[in-house]
Tab-separated table of C-alpha atoms in Angstrom:
chain	number	residue	atom	x	y	z
A	6	MET	CA	-84.708	220.888	102.622
A	7	LEU	CA	-82.917	223.081	105.154
A	8	ILE	CA	-83.353	226.104	102.878
A	9	CYS	CA	-87.080	225.372	102.486
A	10	LEU	CA	-87.437	224.976	106.251
A	11	PHE	CA	-85.713	228.312	106.817
A	12	LEU	CA	-87.968	230.054	104.282
A	13	ASN	CA	-91.119	228.623	105.838
A	14	VAL	CA	-90.059	229.764	109.319
A	15	ALA	CA	-89.170	233.233	108.036
A	16	SER	CA	-92.506	233.497	106.256
A	17	SER	CA	-94.565	232.461	109.254
A	18	CYS	CA	-92.692	234.921	111.479
A	19	GLN	CA	-94.010	237.737	109.305
A	20	SER	CA	-97.596	236.479	109.228
A	21	ASP	CA	-100.619	237.800	111.091
A	22	GLY	CA	-100.542	234.864	113.469
A	23	GLY	CA	-103.019	232.666	111.585
A	24	ASP	CA	-102.684	229.088	110.395
A	25	LYS	CA	-99.946	228.437	107.868
A	26	ASN	CA	-100.964	227.844	104.278
A	27	GLU	CA	-100.448	224.418	102.833
A	28	GLY	CA	-97.863	223.790	100.124
A	29	GLY	CA	-95.722	220.973	98.839
A	30	GLU	CA	-98.124	219.359	96.383
A	31	GLN	CA	-95.994	219.007	93.230
A	32	VAL	CA	-96.894	217.471	89.879
A	33	ASN	CA	-94.439	217.718	86.963
A	34	GLY	CA	-92.546	220.450	88.776
A	35	VAL	CA	-95.672	222.543	89.424
A	36	GLU	CA	-96.335	223.306	93.074
A	37	LYS	CA	-99.842	224.050	94.304
A	38	VAL	CA	-100.394	225.972	97.541
A	39	THR	CA	-103.819	226.161	99.188
A	40	TYR	CA	-104.757	228.991	101.531
A	41	THR	CA	-106.748	229.289	104.714
A	42	ALA	CA	-109.584	231.827	104.754
A	43	SER	CA	-109.649	234.304	107.637
A	44	ASN	CA	-112.634	235.574	109.646
A	45	GLU	CA	-110.715	238.607	110.882
A	46	VAL	CA	-112.354	242.015	110.599
A	47	PHE	CA	-109.901	244.388	108.938
A	48	THR	CA	-109.777	247.536	106.844
A	49	ASN	CA	-109.708	247.655	103.059
A	50	PRO	CA	-109.990	250.725	100.823
A	51	GLU	CA	-113.311	252.115	99.532
A	52	ARG	CA	-115.639	249.750	101.391
A	53	GLY	CA	-117.287	248.948	104.707
A	54	PHE	CA	-119.068	250.817	107.456
A	55	MET	CA	-118.321	254.537	107.318
A	56	HIS	CA	-118.912	257.606	109.444
A	57	SER	CA	-120.856	260.606	108.181
A	58	TRP	CA	-119.268	263.988	108.918
A	59	GLN	CA	-121.044	267.121	107.790
A	60	VAL	CA	-119.728	270.665	107.914
A	61	ASN	CA	-121.422	274.002	107.358
A	62	SER	CA	-120.117	276.737	105.099
A	63	GLU	CA	-116.566	277.830	105.941
A	64	GLY	CA	-116.528	275.482	108.926
A	65	ALA	CA	-113.690	273.556	110.534
A	66	ALA	CA	-111.599	271.084	108.579
A	67	MET	CA	-111.242	267.473	109.635
A	68	THR	CA	-108.412	266.898	112.082
A	69	ALA	CA	-105.636	264.346	111.724
A	70	ALA	CA	-106.469	262.982	115.180
A	71	SER	CA	-110.125	262.345	114.347
A	72	LEU	CA	-109.197	260.652	111.091
A	73	ASN	CA	-106.546	258.461	112.684
A	74	ASN	CA	-109.043	257.349	115.316
A	75	LEU	CA	-111.170	255.803	112.554
A	76	LYS	CA	-108.541	253.131	111.998
A	77	LYS	CA	-109.317	251.690	115.425
A	78	GLU	CA	-112.835	250.980	114.086
A	79	ASN	CA	-111.566	249.453	110.829
A	80	VAL	CA	-113.116	252.389	108.958
A	81	SER	CA	-111.524	253.444	105.652
A	82	LEU	CA	-114.307	255.744	104.389
A	83	ILE	CA	-116.196	258.787	105.565
A	84	LEU	CA	-119.134	260.552	103.984
A	85	ARG	CA	-118.022	264.177	103.799
A	86	LEU	CA	-121.107	266.342	103.364
A	87	TYR	CA	-120.468	270.035	102.678
A	88	TYR	CA	-123.373	272.386	103.306
A	89	LEU	CA	-123.076	275.483	101.138
A	90	GLU	CA	-125.868	277.460	102.797
A	91	LYS	CA	-123.963	280.763	102.584
A	92	PHE	CA	-123.605	280.500	98.824
A	93	LYS	CA	-127.117	279.912	97.465
A	94	THR	CA	-126.881	283.024	95.299
A	95	SER	CA	-123.139	283.659	95.131
A	96	ALA	CA	-119.818	282.078	94.251
A	97	LEU	CA	-117.985	279.905	96.759
A	98	SER	CA	-115.526	281.853	98.887
A	99	GLN	CA	-111.803	281.139	98.958
A	100	THR	CA	-112.252	280.108	102.600
A	101	GLN	CA	-114.746	277.448	101.529
A	102	LEU	CA	-112.486	276.179	98.765
A	103	ASP	CA	-109.515	276.068	101.157
A	104	LEU	CA	-111.568	274.020	103.643
A	105	ILE	CA	-112.232	271.396	100.992
A	106	LYS	CA	-108.580	271.332	99.909
A	107	THR	CA	-107.431	270.903	103.519
A	108	ASP	CA	-109.835	268.031	104.070
A	109	PHE	CA	-108.549	266.197	101.013
A	110	THR	CA	-104.933	266.648	102.118
A	111	ARG	CA	-105.693	265.277	105.570
A	112	LEU	CA	-107.589	262.330	104.153
A	113	ARG	CA	-104.575	261.423	102.042
A	114	GLU	CA	-102.152	261.823	104.942
A	115	SER	CA	-104.358	259.537	107.059
A	116	GLY	CA	-104.693	256.806	104.426
A	117	LEU	CA	-108.460	257.243	104.025
A	118	LYS	CA	-110.931	258.222	101.305
A	119	CYS	CA	-114.311	259.932	101.247
A	120	VAL	CA	-117.721	259.595	99.721
A	121	LEU	CA	-118.439	263.194	98.744
A	122	ARG	CA	-121.690	265.172	98.758
A	123	PHE	CA	-122.692	268.842	98.568
A	124	ALA	CA	-126.010	270.379	99.636
A	125	TYR	CA	-127.490	273.781	100.377
A	126	THR	CA	-129.886	272.975	103.216
A	127	ASP	CA	-130.531	270.343	105.880
A	128	ALA	CA	-134.203	271.235	106.341
A	129	GLN	CA	-137.235	270.003	104.397
A	130	ASP	CA	-138.516	273.558	104.164
A	131	GLY	CA	-135.084	274.997	103.384
A	132	THR	CA	-134.076	276.458	100.063
A	133	ASP	CA	-131.573	275.206	97.515
A	134	ALA	CA	-129.786	277.010	94.652
A	135	SER	CA	-130.596	277.515	90.987
A	136	VAL	CA	-129.135	275.405	88.194
A	137	ALA	CA	-126.962	278.385	87.207
A	138	VAL	CA	-125.497	278.706	90.718
A	139	ILE	CA	-124.888	274.941	90.989
A	140	SER	CA	-123.123	275.024	87.630
A	141	GLY	CA	-120.925	277.909	88.762
A	142	HIS	CA	-120.006	276.133	91.981
A	143	LEU	CA	-119.030	272.997	90.064
A	144	ASP	CA	-116.832	275.106	87.794
A	145	GLN	CA	-115.032	276.405	90.895
A	146	LEU	CA	-114.707	272.924	92.355
A	147	LYS	CA	-113.549	271.179	89.176
A	148	PRO	CA	-109.766	271.797	89.506
A	149	ILE	CA	-109.853	270.790	93.186
A	150	LEU	CA	-111.733	267.605	92.357
A	151	GLU	CA	-109.257	266.740	89.604
A	152	GLU	CA	-106.281	267.337	91.880
A	153	ASN	CA	-107.776	265.185	94.640
A	154	LYS	CA	-109.594	262.450	92.730
A	155	ASP	CA	-107.287	259.895	94.327
A	156	VAL	CA	-109.021	260.260	97.719
A	157	ILE	CA	-112.588	260.458	96.406
A	158	ALA	CA	-113.956	256.926	96.531
A	159	PHE	CA	-117.353	257.898	95.113
A	160	VAL	CA	-119.561	260.987	94.959
A	161	GLN	CA	-123.264	261.240	95.769
A	162	ALA	CA	-124.992	263.527	93.287
A	163	GLY	CA	-126.175	265.979	95.967
A	164	PHE	CA	-126.862	269.717	95.465
A	165	VAL	CA	-130.623	269.241	94.938
A	166	GLY	CA	-133.102	269.803	97.770
A	167	ALA	CA	-132.852	269.070	101.485
A	168	TRP	CA	-129.662	267.127	102.352
A	169	GLY	CA	-128.882	266.970	98.622
A	170	GLU	CA	-131.300	264.058	98.265
A	171	TRP	CA	-133.050	265.204	95.103
A	172	TYR	CA	-136.381	266.055	96.727
A	173	TYR	CA	-137.956	269.116	98.425
A	174	THR	CA	-136.388	271.459	95.872
A	175	THR	CA	-137.350	275.153	95.827
A	176	ASN	CA	-135.819	275.814	92.415
A	177	GLN	CA	-137.625	273.213	90.299
A	178	LEU	CA	-134.424	271.187	90.131
A	179	THR	CA	-136.260	267.867	89.763
A	180	THR	CA	-137.940	268.605	86.447
A	181	PRO	CA	-136.709	266.221	83.716
A	182	ALA	CA	-134.862	269.032	81.955
A	183	ASN	CA	-133.117	270.291	85.083
A	184	LYS	CA	-132.183	266.808	86.294
A	185	LYS	CA	-130.492	266.198	82.950
A	186	LEU	CA	-128.669	269.538	83.107
A	187	ILE	CA	-127.370	268.806	86.604
A	188	ILE	CA	-126.271	265.230	85.827
A	189	ASP	CA	-124.550	266.440	82.650
A	190	LYS	CA	-122.706	269.057	84.700
A	191	LEU	CA	-121.725	266.572	87.414
A	192	LEU	CA	-120.306	264.170	84.834
A	193	ALA	CA	-118.377	266.985	83.174
A	194	SER	CA	-117.047	268.422	86.439
A	195	PHE	CA	-115.915	265.293	88.222
A	196	PRO	CA	-112.936	263.369	86.806
A	197	LYS	CA	-113.966	260.469	84.579
A	198	GLU	CA	-112.465	258.041	87.107
A	199	VAL	CA	-115.037	259.041	89.753
A	200	LYS	CA	-118.396	257.267	89.883
A	201	ILE	CA	-121.448	259.359	90.743
A	202	GLN	CA	-124.296	257.875	92.756
A	203	LEU	CA	-127.880	258.944	92.035
A	204	ARG	CA	-130.625	258.850	94.646
A	205	THR	CA	-133.008	256.463	92.823
A	206	PRO	CA	-132.758	253.950	89.990
A	207	LYS	CA	-135.464	255.847	88.095
A	208	ILE	CA	-133.240	258.933	87.890
A	209	LYS	CA	-130.563	256.923	86.087
A	210	GLN	CA	-133.037	255.079	83.874
A	211	ASP	CA	-134.527	258.384	82.742
A	212	TYR	CA	-131.072	259.850	82.095
A	213	VAL	CA	-129.736	256.916	80.051
A	214	ALA	CA	-133.169	256.362	78.422
A	215	THR	CA	-133.362	252.637	79.146
A	216	THR	CA	-134.464	250.299	81.908
A	217	ILE	CA	-132.047	247.602	80.724
A	218	ALA	CA	-128.977	247.200	82.919
A	219	MET	CA	-125.588	247.645	81.280
A	220	ASP	CA	-123.354	244.688	80.480
A	221	ALA	CA	-119.631	244.176	81.070
A	222	ASN	CA	-118.674	245.822	77.769
A	223	VAL	CA	-120.149	249.072	79.040
A	224	GLY	CA	-119.718	248.528	82.768
A	225	TYR	CA	-115.924	248.388	82.827
A	226	GLY	CA	-115.599	251.518	80.708
A	227	THR	CA	-115.810	255.220	81.520
A	228	SER	CA	-118.915	256.242	79.573
A	229	ASN	CA	-121.605	258.221	81.352
A	230	THR	CA	-123.650	255.061	81.834
A	231	ALA	CA	-120.690	253.295	83.452
A	232	ARG	CA	-120.137	256.181	85.868
A	233	LEU	CA	-123.628	256.379	87.397
A	234	GLY	CA	-124.396	254.270	90.471
A	235	PHE	CA	-126.900	254.531	93.334
A	236	HIS	CA	-127.248	255.622	96.938
A	237	ASN	CA	-130.211	254.875	99.170
A	238	ASP	CA	-130.648	256.924	102.326
A	239	CYS	CA	-133.696	255.070	103.633
A	240	PHE	CA	-132.503	251.509	103.133
A	241	MET	CA	-135.035	248.870	104.296
A	242	ALA	CA	-137.122	251.600	105.964
A	243	SER	CA	-140.467	251.059	104.201
A	244	VAL	CA	-141.943	248.937	101.434
A	245	ASP	CA	-140.489	251.276	98.800
A	246	ASP	CA	-137.662	252.722	100.954
A	247	TYR	CA	-139.401	256.101	101.293
A	248	GLY	CA	-139.935	256.488	97.564
A	249	THR	CA	-136.578	255.108	96.422
A	250	TYR	CA	-138.466	252.599	94.258
A	251	ILE	CA	-141.539	252.874	92.048
A	252	ASP	CA	-141.598	249.402	90.473
A	253	ILE	CA	-139.897	247.710	93.401
A	254	THR	CA	-139.098	244.262	92.017
A	255	SER	CA	-137.874	245.354	88.604
A	256	GLU	CA	-135.868	248.290	89.951
A	257	LYS	CA	-134.127	246.144	92.569
A	258	THR	CA	-133.247	243.653	89.832
A	259	TYR	CA	-131.929	246.534	87.754
A	260	ILE	CA	-129.686	247.749	90.595
A	261	SER	CA	-128.521	244.210	91.311
A	262	ASN	CA	-127.334	243.821	87.704
A	263	GLU	CA	-125.876	247.322	87.454
A	264	ALA	CA	-124.022	246.930	90.756
A	265	LEU	CA	-121.616	244.491	89.156
A	266	TYR	CA	-120.036	247.699	87.789
A	267	VAL	CA	-121.241	250.706	89.822
A	268	PRO	CA	-121.501	251.141	93.596
A	269	THR	CA	-124.512	251.020	95.885
A	270	GLY	CA	-124.386	252.452	99.397
A	271	GLY	CA	-126.069	254.801	101.836
A	272	GLU	CA	-127.811	254.568	105.175
A	273	THR	CA	-130.847	253.231	106.981
A	274	CYS	CA	-133.554	255.411	108.509
A	275	PRO	CA	-136.548	255.005	110.878
A	276	PRO	CA	-138.809	252.187	109.636
A	277	THR	CA	-142.379	253.040	108.614
A	278	ASP	CA	-145.020	250.284	108.274
A	279	VAL	CA	-142.313	247.598	108.193
A	280	PRO	CA	-140.475	245.892	111.050
A	281	ILE	CA	-136.954	246.970	111.835
A	282	ALA	CA	-134.618	245.184	109.420
A	283	SER	CA	-133.546	241.833	110.867
A	284	CYS	CA	-130.176	240.210	110.229
A	285	THR	CA	-131.802	237.895	107.697
A	286	THR	CA	-133.548	240.709	105.834
A	287	ALA	CA	-130.421	242.864	105.791
A	288	GLU	CA	-128.228	240.003	104.569
A	289	LYS	CA	-130.656	239.248	101.756
A	290	GLU	CA	-130.991	242.884	100.646
A	291	MET	CA	-127.297	243.731	100.807
A	292	THR	CA	-126.414	240.537	98.927
A	293	MET	CA	-128.909	241.244	96.165
A	294	LEU	CA	-128.139	244.964	95.836
A	295	LYS	CA	-124.376	244.512	96.337
A	296	TRP	CA	-123.932	247.093	99.079
A	297	THR	CA	-120.424	248.472	99.347
A	298	TYR	CA	-120.717	250.977	102.240
A	299	LEU	CA	-123.186	251.870	105.019
A	300	ASN	CA	-123.384	254.806	107.436
A	301	LEU	CA	-122.417	253.956	111.029
A	302	ASP	CA	-124.087	257.067	112.433
A	303	TYR	CA	-127.656	256.618	111.198
A	304	TYR	CA	-130.043	255.011	111.894
A	305	GLY	CA	-128.847	253.823	115.333
A	306	PRO	CA	-131.677	251.418	116.297
A	307	VAL	CA	-131.214	249.417	113.071
A	308	LEU	CA	-127.492	249.024	113.690
A	309	GLN	CA	-128.185	248.075	117.309
A	310	GLU	CA	-130.611	245.390	116.144
A	311	TRP	CA	-127.755	243.816	114.195
A	312	ARG	CA	-125.374	244.075	117.141
A	313	ASN	CA	-127.935	242.489	119.459
A	314	ASN	CA	-128.423	239.592	117.054
A	315	ASN	CA	-124.745	239.011	116.307
A	316	CYS	CA	-124.650	239.869	112.602
A	317	PHE	CA	-123.039	243.313	112.784
A	318	THR	CA	-119.521	241.844	112.745
A	319	ASP	CA	-120.418	239.681	109.763
A	320	PHE	CA	-121.595	242.786	107.915
A	321	GLU	CA	-118.292	244.487	108.810
A	322	ARG	CA	-116.609	241.684	106.886
A	323	LYS	CA	-119.018	241.549	103.952
A	324	LEU	CA	-119.811	245.173	103.078
A	325	GLY	CA	-118.089	245.789	99.767
A	326	TYR	CA	-115.540	243.242	98.598
A	327	ARG	CA	-113.736	240.566	100.630
A	328	LEU	CA	-111.195	238.900	98.394
A	329	SER	CA	-109.378	235.713	99.358
A	330	LEU	CA	-106.961	233.272	97.791
A	331	ALA	CA	-108.109	229.685	97.388
A	332	SER	CA	-104.942	228.312	95.773
A	333	SER	CA	-101.982	229.175	93.583
A	334	SER	CA	-99.875	227.055	91.232
A	335	LEU	CA	-96.583	227.579	89.432
A	336	LYS	CA	-93.471	225.782	88.223
A	337	LYS	CA	-90.726	225.891	90.808
A	338	GLU	CA	-88.026	226.594	88.220
A	339	ALA	CA	-87.893	229.136	85.408
A	340	ALA	CA	-85.317	230.096	82.787
A	341	LEU	CA	-83.364	233.326	83.012
A	342	ASN	CA	-85.212	235.977	80.929
A	343	GLY	CA	-87.957	233.435	80.314
A	344	THR	CA	-91.575	233.468	81.471
A	345	LEU	CA	-93.313	232.321	84.617
A	346	GLU	CA	-96.682	230.611	84.219
A	347	PHE	CA	-98.723	231.618	87.247
A	348	GLU	CA	-102.260	230.627	88.247
A	349	ALA	CA	-104.380	231.496	91.278
A	350	LEU	CA	-107.999	230.914	92.241
A	351	LEU	CA	-109.668	233.872	93.978
A	352	ASN	CA	-112.955	234.205	95.812
A	353	ASN	CA	-114.995	237.234	96.849
A	354	GLY	CA	-116.955	236.663	100.053
A	355	GLY	CA	-118.253	240.240	100.183
A	356	PHE	CA	-121.527	241.718	99.006
A	357	ALA	CA	-119.929	243.665	96.142
A	358	PRO	CA	-116.968	243.774	93.764
A	359	VAL	CA	-114.176	246.322	93.697
A	360	TYR	CA	-115.380	249.313	91.667
A	361	ASN	CA	-112.344	251.492	91.050
A	362	PRO	CA	-109.549	250.208	88.785
A	363	LYS	CA	-106.388	249.018	90.539
A	364	ASN	CA	-102.903	248.067	89.443
A	365	ALA	CA	-101.984	244.425	90.101
A	366	TYR	CA	-98.420	243.163	90.343
A	367	LEU	CA	-96.685	239.879	90.895
A	368	ILE	CA	-93.819	240.656	93.249
A	369	LEU	CA	-90.590	238.657	93.146
A	370	ARG	CA	-88.472	239.270	96.246
A	371	ALA	CA	-85.021	237.749	96.462
A	372	THR	CA	-84.645	235.372	99.394
A	373	SER	CA	-81.066	236.594	99.634
A	374	GLY	CA	-80.771	240.353	100.007
A	375	GLY	CA	-84.473	241.118	99.615
A	376	MET	CA	-84.285	242.855	96.227
A	377	VAL	CA	-87.832	243.441	94.919
A	378	TYR	CA	-89.002	243.176	91.313
A	379	LYS	CA	-92.529	244.190	90.289
A	380	LYS	CA	-94.179	242.620	87.259
A	381	LYS	CA	-97.405	244.220	86.066
A	382	LEU	CA	-100.309	241.809	85.579
A	383	ASN	CA	-103.210	242.097	83.143
A	384	PHE	CA	-105.489	241.075	86.030
A	385	ASP	CA	-108.494	243.390	86.543
A	386	VAL	CA	-109.512	242.958	90.179
A	387	ARG	CA	-112.950	244.461	89.478
A	388	LYS	CA	-113.888	241.197	87.765
A	389	VAL	CA	-113.624	239.130	90.963
A	390	VAL	CA	-117.358	239.265	91.649
A	391	PRO	CA	-119.180	237.792	94.665
A	392	ARG	CA	-119.853	234.052	94.808
A	393	VAL	CA	-117.953	233.202	91.600
A	394	THR	CA	-114.447	231.711	91.769
A	395	TYR	CA	-112.091	233.708	89.559
A	396	ASP	CA	-109.314	231.879	87.725
A	397	LEU	CA	-106.305	234.169	87.410
A	398	LYS	CA	-103.833	232.919	84.791
A	399	GLU	CA	-100.838	234.974	83.685
A	400	SER	CA	-97.628	234.474	81.758
A	401	VAL	CA	-95.180	236.777	83.492
A	402	SER	CA	-91.997	237.913	81.757
A	403	LEU	CA	-88.893	237.468	83.887
A	404	SER	CA	-86.871	239.871	81.789
A	405	GLY	CA	-84.477	241.927	83.878
A	406	ILE	CA	-84.565	239.640	86.908
A	407	PRO	CA	-81.219	237.976	87.732
A	408	ALA	CA	-80.802	234.300	88.478
A	409	GLY	CA	-81.631	233.347	92.046
A	410	THR	CA	-84.382	232.230	94.383
A	411	TYR	CA	-87.411	234.470	94.867
A	412	GLU	CA	-90.477	234.439	97.054
A	413	LEU	CA	-93.696	235.476	95.313
A	414	LEU	CA	-96.256	237.998	96.514
A	415	LEU	CA	-99.284	239.786	95.045
A	416	LYS	CA	-99.820	243.501	95.312
A	417	ILE	CA	-103.033	245.254	94.333
A	418	GLU	CA	-102.376	248.958	94.656
A	419	ASP	CA	-104.279	252.155	93.985
A	420	SER	CA	-104.216	253.357	90.380
A	421	SER	CA	-103.158	256.858	91.474
A	422	THR	CA	-99.422	257.560	91.275
A	423	LYS	CA	-99.809	259.505	94.527
A	424	LEU	CA	-100.915	256.403	96.423
A	425	VAL	CA	-99.081	253.464	94.846
A	426	ASP	CA	-96.548	253.212	97.668
A	427	ARG	CA	-99.124	253.517	100.454
A	428	PRO	CA	-100.080	250.142	102.047
A	429	ASP	CA	-103.277	251.744	103.428
A	430	TYR	CA	-104.519	251.937	99.850
A	431	CYS	CA	-103.579	248.366	98.900
A	432	ILE	CA	-106.081	245.498	98.936
A	433	ARG	CA	-105.574	242.925	101.653
A	434	PHE	CA	-106.709	239.350	101.059
A	435	ALA	CA	-108.851	237.642	103.686
A	436	ASN	CA	-106.427	234.797	104.360
A	437	THR	CA	-104.362	233.925	107.388
A	438	GLY	CA	-100.647	234.513	107.162
A	439	VAL	CA	-100.535	236.411	103.865
A	440	TRP	CA	-100.700	240.145	104.632
A	441	GLU	CA	-97.621	242.325	105.030
A	442	ALA	CA	-98.797	245.570	106.563
A	443	ALA	CA	-95.474	247.324	105.992
A	444	THR	CA	-95.468	246.723	102.223
A	445	GLY	CA	-99.090	246.151	101.198
A	446	PHE	CA	-98.050	242.776	99.732
A	447	ASN	CA	-99.972	239.499	100.023
A	448	LYS	CA	-97.599	236.558	100.481
A	449	LEU	CA	-98.218	233.535	98.288
A	450	SER	CA	-96.007	231.118	100.246
A	451	GLN	CA	-94.429	230.207	96.913
A	452	THR	CA	-90.832	230.411	95.719
A	453	VAL	CA	-89.357	230.171	92.249
A	454	ILE	CA	-85.772	229.507	91.199
A	455	ILE	CA	-84.599	231.412	88.126
A	456	LYS	CA	-81.593	229.843	86.478
């Protein structure tokens, strides 16, 4: 009992100051711990409100100071929009390529990621580039994108028309044939791990030649269909979101089903012939369409409406995923070199699932000496979808772990070998008293004795 008391005190001293989780319920040697959900607003990778930072050709790179300041706002994402206006008829310069490389390096050093977009003009009457020029630019970018795929959360298709929004083209880039050529080239140029967001659902439906949403067998793979998501840059701004939808009801249903596997995000813009989006309207739309990120810089009056009506903070919590532990159960004793039967119930209180694959580990940390052992789980965190309790059951081999007493923790880390040891890129559960900021571990308030 004294040992247990000491462990509980030590655990709570490392917590985030919330209520302690409840343990001690044992049946046939199996202990069940229940966890307290947290309402705290905090940062998690690849989700949430983001800032939009654009830069003209051969402009200034992002600074470490500006990136570090984002953490004070609980921002983990920026939209990095590169305007290539100097290169509409020529190859990208080395200066331009170096700018992009520098930005990626600074993102990584700061523990952040970007949503990436390229465009040639920011004016409706501006000019874009030909398919041949776009293709050449993507060839130049391909090795940089491969090298830095770890800090690209998602990419918006871009390149076509004003702002890269696939409209107002001066090079006939929105003909069916040219759209297919450009999407083919984007899929070939970006690493297969990177999901590409198209401006409207119709663009994807035309490309994949079906209006039927993909299922899990396709959605968790890396086929072209499984890599194409959606961005909406006039969210809730008119009846059809400024032409985002043609058949509104069916296309929203399509996105809702697809967004179990591919991301939806973007920004609002000035409303036309509809009232400014209320908290209720926004909650309903983002829930249905599974929004994972939203621009903080546009459109200001919509965001202010949410602040004035006290739902902005709730959206900070819910954009993207918000995973939490409900309970965990395991036998308190295990045989040396045997297996540990582990079970946990997880909830997702966010609008969306996790979209990029992660590595999940059960961590065993010795209560004496602190030696850490990582055991890879089969758990695919992408399958913890909103509003469905996920039952995580694993038989974990204890091979190679010496006899002793161990506390248990969960770690969900980035799949990139460059980021696995970076807590900024680990998923934090929305529970009180579980997060270890120094390690990126989530404490389970469970111990096991191996003997």
